[in-house]
Short mmCIF file of C-alpha atoms in Angstrom, two decimals:
data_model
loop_
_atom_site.label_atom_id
_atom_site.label_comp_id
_atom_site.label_asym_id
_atom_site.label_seq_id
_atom_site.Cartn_x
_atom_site.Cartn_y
_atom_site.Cartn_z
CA UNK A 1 17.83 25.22 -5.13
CA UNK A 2 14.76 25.79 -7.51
CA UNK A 3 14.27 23.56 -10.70
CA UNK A 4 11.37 24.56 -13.09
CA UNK A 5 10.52 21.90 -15.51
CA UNK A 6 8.69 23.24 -17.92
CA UNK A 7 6.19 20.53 -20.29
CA UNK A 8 4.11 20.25 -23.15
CA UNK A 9 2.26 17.28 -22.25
CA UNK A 10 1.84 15.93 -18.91
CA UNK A 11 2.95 12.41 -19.53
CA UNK A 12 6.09 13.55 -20.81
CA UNK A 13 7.59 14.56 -17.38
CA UNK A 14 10.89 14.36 -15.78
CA UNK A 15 10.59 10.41 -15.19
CA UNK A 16 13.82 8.86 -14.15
CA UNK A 17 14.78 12.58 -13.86
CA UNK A 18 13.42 13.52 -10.72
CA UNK A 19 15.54 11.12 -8.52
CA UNK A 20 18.83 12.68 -9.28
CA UNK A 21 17.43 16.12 -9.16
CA UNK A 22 16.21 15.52 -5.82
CA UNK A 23 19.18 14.14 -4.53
CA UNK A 24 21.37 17.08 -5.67
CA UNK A 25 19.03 19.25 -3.62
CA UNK A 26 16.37 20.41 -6.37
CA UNK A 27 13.21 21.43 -5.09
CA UNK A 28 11.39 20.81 -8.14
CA UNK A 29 7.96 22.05 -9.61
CA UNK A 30 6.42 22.10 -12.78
CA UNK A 31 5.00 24.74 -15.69
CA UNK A 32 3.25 23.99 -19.11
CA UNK A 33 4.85 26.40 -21.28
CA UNK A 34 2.02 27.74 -22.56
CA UNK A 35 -1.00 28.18 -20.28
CA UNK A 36 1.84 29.05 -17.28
CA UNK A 37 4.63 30.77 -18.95
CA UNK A 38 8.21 31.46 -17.25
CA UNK A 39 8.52 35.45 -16.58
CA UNK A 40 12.01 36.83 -17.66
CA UNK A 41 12.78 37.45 -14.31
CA UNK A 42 11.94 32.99 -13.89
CA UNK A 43 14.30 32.45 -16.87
CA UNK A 44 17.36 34.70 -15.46
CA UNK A 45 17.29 33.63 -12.33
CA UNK A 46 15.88 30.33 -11.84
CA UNK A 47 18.66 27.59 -10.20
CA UNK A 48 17.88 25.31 -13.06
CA UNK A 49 15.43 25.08 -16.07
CA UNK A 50 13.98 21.96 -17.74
CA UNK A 51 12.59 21.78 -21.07
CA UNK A 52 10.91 18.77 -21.72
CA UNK A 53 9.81 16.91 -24.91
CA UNK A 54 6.34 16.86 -26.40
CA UNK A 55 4.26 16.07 -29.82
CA UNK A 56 4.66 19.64 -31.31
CA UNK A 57 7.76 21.12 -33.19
CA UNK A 58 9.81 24.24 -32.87
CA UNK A 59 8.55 25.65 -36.02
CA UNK A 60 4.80 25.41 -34.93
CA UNK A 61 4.84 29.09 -33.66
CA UNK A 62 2.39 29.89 -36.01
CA UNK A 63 -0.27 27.50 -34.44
CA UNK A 64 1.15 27.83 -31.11
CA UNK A 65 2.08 31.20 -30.81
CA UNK A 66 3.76 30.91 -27.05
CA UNK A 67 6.66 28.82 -28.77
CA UNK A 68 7.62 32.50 -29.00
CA UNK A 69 8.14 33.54 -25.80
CA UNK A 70 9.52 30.17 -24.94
CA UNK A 71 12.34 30.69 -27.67
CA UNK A 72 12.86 34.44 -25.92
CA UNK A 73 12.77 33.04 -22.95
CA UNK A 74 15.36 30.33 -23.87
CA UNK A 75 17.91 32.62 -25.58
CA UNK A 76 17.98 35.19 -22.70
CA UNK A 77 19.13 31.94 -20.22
CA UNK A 78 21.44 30.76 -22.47
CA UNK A 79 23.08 34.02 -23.15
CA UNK A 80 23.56 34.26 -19.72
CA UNK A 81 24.69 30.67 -19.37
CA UNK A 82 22.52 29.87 -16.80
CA UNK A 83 21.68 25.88 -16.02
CA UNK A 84 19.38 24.29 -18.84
CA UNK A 85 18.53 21.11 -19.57
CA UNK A 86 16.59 20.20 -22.86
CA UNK A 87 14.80 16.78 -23.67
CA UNK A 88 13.61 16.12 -27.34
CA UNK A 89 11.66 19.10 -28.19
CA UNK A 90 12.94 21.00 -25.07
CA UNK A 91 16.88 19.91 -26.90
CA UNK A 92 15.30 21.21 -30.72
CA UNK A 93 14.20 24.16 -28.60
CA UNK A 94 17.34 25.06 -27.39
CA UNK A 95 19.28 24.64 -30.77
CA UNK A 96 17.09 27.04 -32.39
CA UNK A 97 17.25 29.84 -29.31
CA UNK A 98 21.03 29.25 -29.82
CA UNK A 99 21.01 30.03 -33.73
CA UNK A 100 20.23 26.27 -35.00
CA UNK A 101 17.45 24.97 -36.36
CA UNK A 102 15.21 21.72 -37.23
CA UNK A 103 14.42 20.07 -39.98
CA UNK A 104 11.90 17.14 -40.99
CA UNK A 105 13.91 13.66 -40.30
CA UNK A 106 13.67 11.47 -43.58
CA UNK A 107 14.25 8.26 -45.23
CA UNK A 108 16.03 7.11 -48.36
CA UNK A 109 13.03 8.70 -50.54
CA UNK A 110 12.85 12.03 -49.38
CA UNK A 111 9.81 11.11 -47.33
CA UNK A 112 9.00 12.03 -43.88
CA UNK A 113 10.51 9.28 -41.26
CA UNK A 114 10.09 9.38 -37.55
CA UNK A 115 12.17 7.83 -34.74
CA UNK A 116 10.15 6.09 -33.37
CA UNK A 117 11.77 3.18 -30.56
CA UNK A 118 14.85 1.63 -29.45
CA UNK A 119 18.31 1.75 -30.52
CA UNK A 120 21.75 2.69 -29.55
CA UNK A 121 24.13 5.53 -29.98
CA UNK A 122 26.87 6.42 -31.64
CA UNK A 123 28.98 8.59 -29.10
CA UNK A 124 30.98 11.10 -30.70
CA UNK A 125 33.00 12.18 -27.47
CA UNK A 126 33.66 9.43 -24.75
CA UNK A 127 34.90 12.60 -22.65
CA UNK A 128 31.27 13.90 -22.43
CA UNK A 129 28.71 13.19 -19.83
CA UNK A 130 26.97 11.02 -22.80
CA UNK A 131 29.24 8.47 -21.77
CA UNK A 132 26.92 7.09 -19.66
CA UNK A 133 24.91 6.09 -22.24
CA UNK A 134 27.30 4.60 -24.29
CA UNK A 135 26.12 1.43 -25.36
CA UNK A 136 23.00 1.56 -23.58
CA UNK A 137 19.86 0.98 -25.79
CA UNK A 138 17.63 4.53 -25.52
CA UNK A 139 13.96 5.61 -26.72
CA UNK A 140 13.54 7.66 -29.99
CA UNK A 141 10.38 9.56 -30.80
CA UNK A 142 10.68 12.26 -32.77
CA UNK A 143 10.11 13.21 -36.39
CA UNK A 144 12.24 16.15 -36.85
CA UNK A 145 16.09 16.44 -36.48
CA UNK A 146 18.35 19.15 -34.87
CA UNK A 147 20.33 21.49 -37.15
CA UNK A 148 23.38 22.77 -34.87
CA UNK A 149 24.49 26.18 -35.15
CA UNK A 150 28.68 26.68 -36.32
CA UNK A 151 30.95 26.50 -33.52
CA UNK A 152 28.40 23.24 -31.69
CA UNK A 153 28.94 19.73 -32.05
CA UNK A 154 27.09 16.98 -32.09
CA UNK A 155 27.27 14.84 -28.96
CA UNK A 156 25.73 11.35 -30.34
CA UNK A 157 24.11 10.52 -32.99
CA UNK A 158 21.96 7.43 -34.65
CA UNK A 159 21.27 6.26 -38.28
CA UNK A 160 19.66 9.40 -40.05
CA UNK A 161 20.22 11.16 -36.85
CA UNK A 162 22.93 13.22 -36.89
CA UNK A 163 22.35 14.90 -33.63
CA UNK A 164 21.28 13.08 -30.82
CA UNK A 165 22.06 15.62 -28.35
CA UNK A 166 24.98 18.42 -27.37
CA UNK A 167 26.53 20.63 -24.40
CA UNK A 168 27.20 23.93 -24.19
CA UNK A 169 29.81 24.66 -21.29
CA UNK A 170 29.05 22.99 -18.50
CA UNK A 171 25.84 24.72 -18.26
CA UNK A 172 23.42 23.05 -21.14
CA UNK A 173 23.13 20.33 -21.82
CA UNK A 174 20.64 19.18 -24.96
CA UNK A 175 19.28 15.59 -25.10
CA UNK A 176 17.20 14.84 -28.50
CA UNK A 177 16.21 10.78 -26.94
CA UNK A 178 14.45 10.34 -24.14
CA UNK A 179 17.04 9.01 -21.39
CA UNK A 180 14.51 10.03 -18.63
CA UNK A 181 11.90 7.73 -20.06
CA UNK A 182 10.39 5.39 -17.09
CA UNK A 183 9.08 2.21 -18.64
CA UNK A 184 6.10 2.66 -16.59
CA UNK A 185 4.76 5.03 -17.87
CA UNK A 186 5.03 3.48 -21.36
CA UNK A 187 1.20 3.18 -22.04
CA UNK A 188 0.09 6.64 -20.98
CA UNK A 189 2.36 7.50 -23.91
CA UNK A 190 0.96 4.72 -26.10
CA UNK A 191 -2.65 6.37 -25.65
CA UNK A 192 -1.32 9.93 -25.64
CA UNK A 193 0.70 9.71 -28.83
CA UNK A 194 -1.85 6.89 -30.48
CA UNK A 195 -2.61 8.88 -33.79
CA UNK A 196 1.37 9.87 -34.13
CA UNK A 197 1.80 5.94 -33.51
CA UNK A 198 -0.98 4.92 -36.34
CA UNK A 199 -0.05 6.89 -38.59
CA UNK A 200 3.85 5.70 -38.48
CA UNK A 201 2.52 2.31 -38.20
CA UNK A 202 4.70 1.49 -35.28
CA UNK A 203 4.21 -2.21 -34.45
CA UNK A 204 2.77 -1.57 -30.55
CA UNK A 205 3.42 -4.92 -29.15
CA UNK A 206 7.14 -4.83 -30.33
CA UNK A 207 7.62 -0.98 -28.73
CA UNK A 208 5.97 -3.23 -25.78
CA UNK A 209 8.32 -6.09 -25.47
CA UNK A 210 11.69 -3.20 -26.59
CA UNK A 211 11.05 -1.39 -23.42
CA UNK A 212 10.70 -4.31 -21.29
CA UNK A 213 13.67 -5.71 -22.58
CA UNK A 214 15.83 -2.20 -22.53
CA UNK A 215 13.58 -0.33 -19.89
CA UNK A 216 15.46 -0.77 -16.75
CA UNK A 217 19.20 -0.35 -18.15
CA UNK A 218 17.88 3.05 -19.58
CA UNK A 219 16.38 4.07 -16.25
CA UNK A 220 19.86 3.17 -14.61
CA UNK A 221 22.59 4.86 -17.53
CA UNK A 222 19.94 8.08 -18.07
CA UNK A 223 20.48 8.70 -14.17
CA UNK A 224 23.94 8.39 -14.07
CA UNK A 225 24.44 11.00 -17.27
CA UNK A 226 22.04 13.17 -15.56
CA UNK A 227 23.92 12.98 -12.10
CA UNK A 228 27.04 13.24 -13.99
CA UNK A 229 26.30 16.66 -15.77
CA UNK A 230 24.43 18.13 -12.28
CA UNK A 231 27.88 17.41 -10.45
CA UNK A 232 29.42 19.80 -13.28
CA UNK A 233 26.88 22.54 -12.68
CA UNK A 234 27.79 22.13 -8.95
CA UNK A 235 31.63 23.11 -9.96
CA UNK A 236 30.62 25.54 -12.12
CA UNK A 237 28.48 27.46 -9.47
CA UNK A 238 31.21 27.00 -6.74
CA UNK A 239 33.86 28.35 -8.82
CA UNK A 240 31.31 31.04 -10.56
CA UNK A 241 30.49 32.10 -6.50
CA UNK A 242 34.06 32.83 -6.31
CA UNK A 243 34.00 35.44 -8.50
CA UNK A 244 30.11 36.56 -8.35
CA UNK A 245 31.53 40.33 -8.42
CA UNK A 246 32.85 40.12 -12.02
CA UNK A 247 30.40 41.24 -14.68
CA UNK A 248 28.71 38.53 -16.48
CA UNK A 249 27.16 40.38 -19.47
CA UNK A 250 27.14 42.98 -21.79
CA UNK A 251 24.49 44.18 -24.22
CA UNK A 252 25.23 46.19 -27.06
CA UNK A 253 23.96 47.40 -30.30
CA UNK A 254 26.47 46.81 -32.73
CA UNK A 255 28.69 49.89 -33.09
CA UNK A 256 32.56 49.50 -33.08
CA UNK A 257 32.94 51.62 -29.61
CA UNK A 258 30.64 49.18 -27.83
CA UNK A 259 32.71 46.00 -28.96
CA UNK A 260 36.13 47.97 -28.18
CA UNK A 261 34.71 48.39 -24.62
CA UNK A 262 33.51 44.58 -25.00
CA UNK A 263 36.71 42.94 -26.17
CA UNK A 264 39.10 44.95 -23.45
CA UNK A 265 37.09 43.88 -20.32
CA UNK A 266 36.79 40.19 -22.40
CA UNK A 267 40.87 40.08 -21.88
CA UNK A 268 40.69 40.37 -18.27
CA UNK A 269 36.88 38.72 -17.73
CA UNK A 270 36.78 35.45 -19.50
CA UNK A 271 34.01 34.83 -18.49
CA UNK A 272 32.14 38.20 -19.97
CA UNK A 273 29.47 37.67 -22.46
CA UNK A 274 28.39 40.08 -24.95
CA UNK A 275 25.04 40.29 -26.54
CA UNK A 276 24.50 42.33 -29.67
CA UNK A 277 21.09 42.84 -29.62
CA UNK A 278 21.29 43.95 -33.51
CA UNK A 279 21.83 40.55 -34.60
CA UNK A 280 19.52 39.28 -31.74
CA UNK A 281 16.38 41.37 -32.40
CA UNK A 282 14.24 38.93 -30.07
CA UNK A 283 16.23 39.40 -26.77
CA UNK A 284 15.52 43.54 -27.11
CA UNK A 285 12.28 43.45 -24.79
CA UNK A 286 13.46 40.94 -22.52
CA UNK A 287 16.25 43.74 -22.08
CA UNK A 288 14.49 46.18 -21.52
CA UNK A 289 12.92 44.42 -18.99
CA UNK A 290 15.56 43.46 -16.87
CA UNK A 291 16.03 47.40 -17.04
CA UNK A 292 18.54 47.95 -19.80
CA UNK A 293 17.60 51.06 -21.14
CA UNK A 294 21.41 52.72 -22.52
CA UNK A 295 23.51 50.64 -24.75
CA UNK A 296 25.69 49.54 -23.72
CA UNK A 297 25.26 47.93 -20.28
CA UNK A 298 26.64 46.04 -18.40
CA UNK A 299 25.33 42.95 -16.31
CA UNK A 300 26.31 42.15 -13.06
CA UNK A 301 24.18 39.41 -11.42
CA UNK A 302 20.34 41.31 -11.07
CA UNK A 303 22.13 44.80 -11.57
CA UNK A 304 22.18 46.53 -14.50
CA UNK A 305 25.39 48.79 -15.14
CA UNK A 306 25.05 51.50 -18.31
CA UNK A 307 28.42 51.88 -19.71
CA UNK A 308 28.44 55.27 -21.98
CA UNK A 309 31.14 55.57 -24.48
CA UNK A 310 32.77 58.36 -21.77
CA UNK A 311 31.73 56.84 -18.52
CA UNK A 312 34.72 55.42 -16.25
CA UNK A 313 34.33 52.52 -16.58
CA UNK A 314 34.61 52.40 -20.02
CA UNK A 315 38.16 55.04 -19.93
CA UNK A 316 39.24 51.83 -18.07
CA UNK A 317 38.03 49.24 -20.67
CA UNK A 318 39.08 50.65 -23.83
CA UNK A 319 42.03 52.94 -24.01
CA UNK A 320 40.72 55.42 -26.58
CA UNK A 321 37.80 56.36 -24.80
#
């Protein structure tokens, strides 16, 4: 199985990360997201996707103008529930490419105030795979907080925090702290996130002494969530392989006929998605791409079905047509 792990920075990798991945059979390689960008066909079809964390924010698209695509990118996988995981910016990423947002993180005053270090969680359901990290100090660093879309809860959260992370089916999973952090690597981030650190005024030597103290419990509890949620996918996929012939998608445009046809085959295809690509104006080329060219269509693995208003198919899926 392929795993892309898409980064910002190079010392924010996959860390504790890539030991599970590789022993759930992960061949795994990695992108920067902007000088090597997933193509749509990368983001559809790719075994697994990782987004990891890094010093800019999901609202710099202006000054990095990639964070574009990257959102596109993200919201076509999603849509299609395919495996992703999100660290930190990689989880703010995904909230926004799901309909969320972020917002600056601040104190009592109004005024901006990173999280910055170590602390524990507050776990919100001890049924989710962030049970593994329940009590477990973990590493903050971030200055912005996630904004969930309705219908998503919040997994975990800290003081100030509300969102710490969130799941999506059993295919995404969103992680705002840094449970793949290796305590190793602790001064390449020092050096690489030095004028971040100055101008916080985090206390170095205490960050120092935290992760020595917390380091190796981290290493162990942010494997075992990861392992945790991979043996989900693995379910998913086996019981998804069963019924690979079942249409998995369908784009639309927003008239009535088109969510007739959508929410008859939805009674007998749970697991049918349907994309209005009126409300979701940024998912309309990277249709077009996969070949979608009459609304709507169906989607059917890497086959593209167009179901007219008088086709068969959908006489059979609504009954006035």
């Amino acid at each position: 199985m392929k795993c892309i792990a898409l980064y910002h920075v190079r010392f924010e990798d996959l860390g504790s990360f890539a030991e599970p991945l590789e022993r759930h059979g992960y061949d795994v390689s990695y992108r920067h997201a902007g000088s090597a960008p997933l193509s749509d066909a990368e983001w559809r079809d790719i075994d697994l996707v990782v987004i990891l964390g890094g010093p800019i924010g999901a609202g710099d698209s202006d000054a990095y103008p990639w964070l574009r695509d990257e959102l596109a990118g993200l919201s076509l996988r999603l849509s299609l529930q395919r495996p992703t995981l999100g660290v930190c910016l990689g989880a703010q990423l995904m909230a926004v490419a799901l309909g969320g947002r972020v917002e600056r993180r601040t104190g009592p005053a109004g005024s901006a105030a990173p999280e910055i270090g170590w602390s524990t969680l507050n776990i919100a359901d001890q049924d989710s795979e962030f049970k593994a990290i329940d009590g477990v100090s973990v590493l903050h660093w971030h200055g912005d907080n996630i904004v969930l879309p309705p219908g998503l809860a919040s997994a975990a959260a800290t003081d100030g925090t509300p969102c710490q992370g969130f799941q999506v089916g059993s295919h995404a999973l969103a992680i705002q702290f840094h449970a793949e952090f290796q305590p190793a690597s602790l001064e390449e981030w020092l050096a690489g996130h030095a004028a971040e650190l100055a101008h916080a005024r985090i206390d170095l030597q205490r960050l120092r002494d935290e992760t020595l103290f917390h380091g190796d419990a981290l290493v162990r509890s942010g494997q075992a969530l990861l392992a945790g949620w991979l043996a989900g996918i693995g379910a998913a996929s086996t019981a998804g392989d069963e019924g690979a012939n079942n249409p998995q998608v369908l784009f639309h445009d927003g008239c009535n006929v088109c969510l007739d046809i959508a929410q008859t085959l939805g009674l007998s295809m749970p697991g049918l998605t349907v994309i209005d690509l009126g409300m979701r104006p940024e998912l309309k080329d990277a249709a077009v791409a996969r070949g979608i060219t009459v609304l709507p269509s169906l989607v059917l693995g890497a086959t593209v079905i167009p179901v007219t208003p008088h086709s068969d198919i959908a006489d059979i899926g609504a009954g006035h047509h």
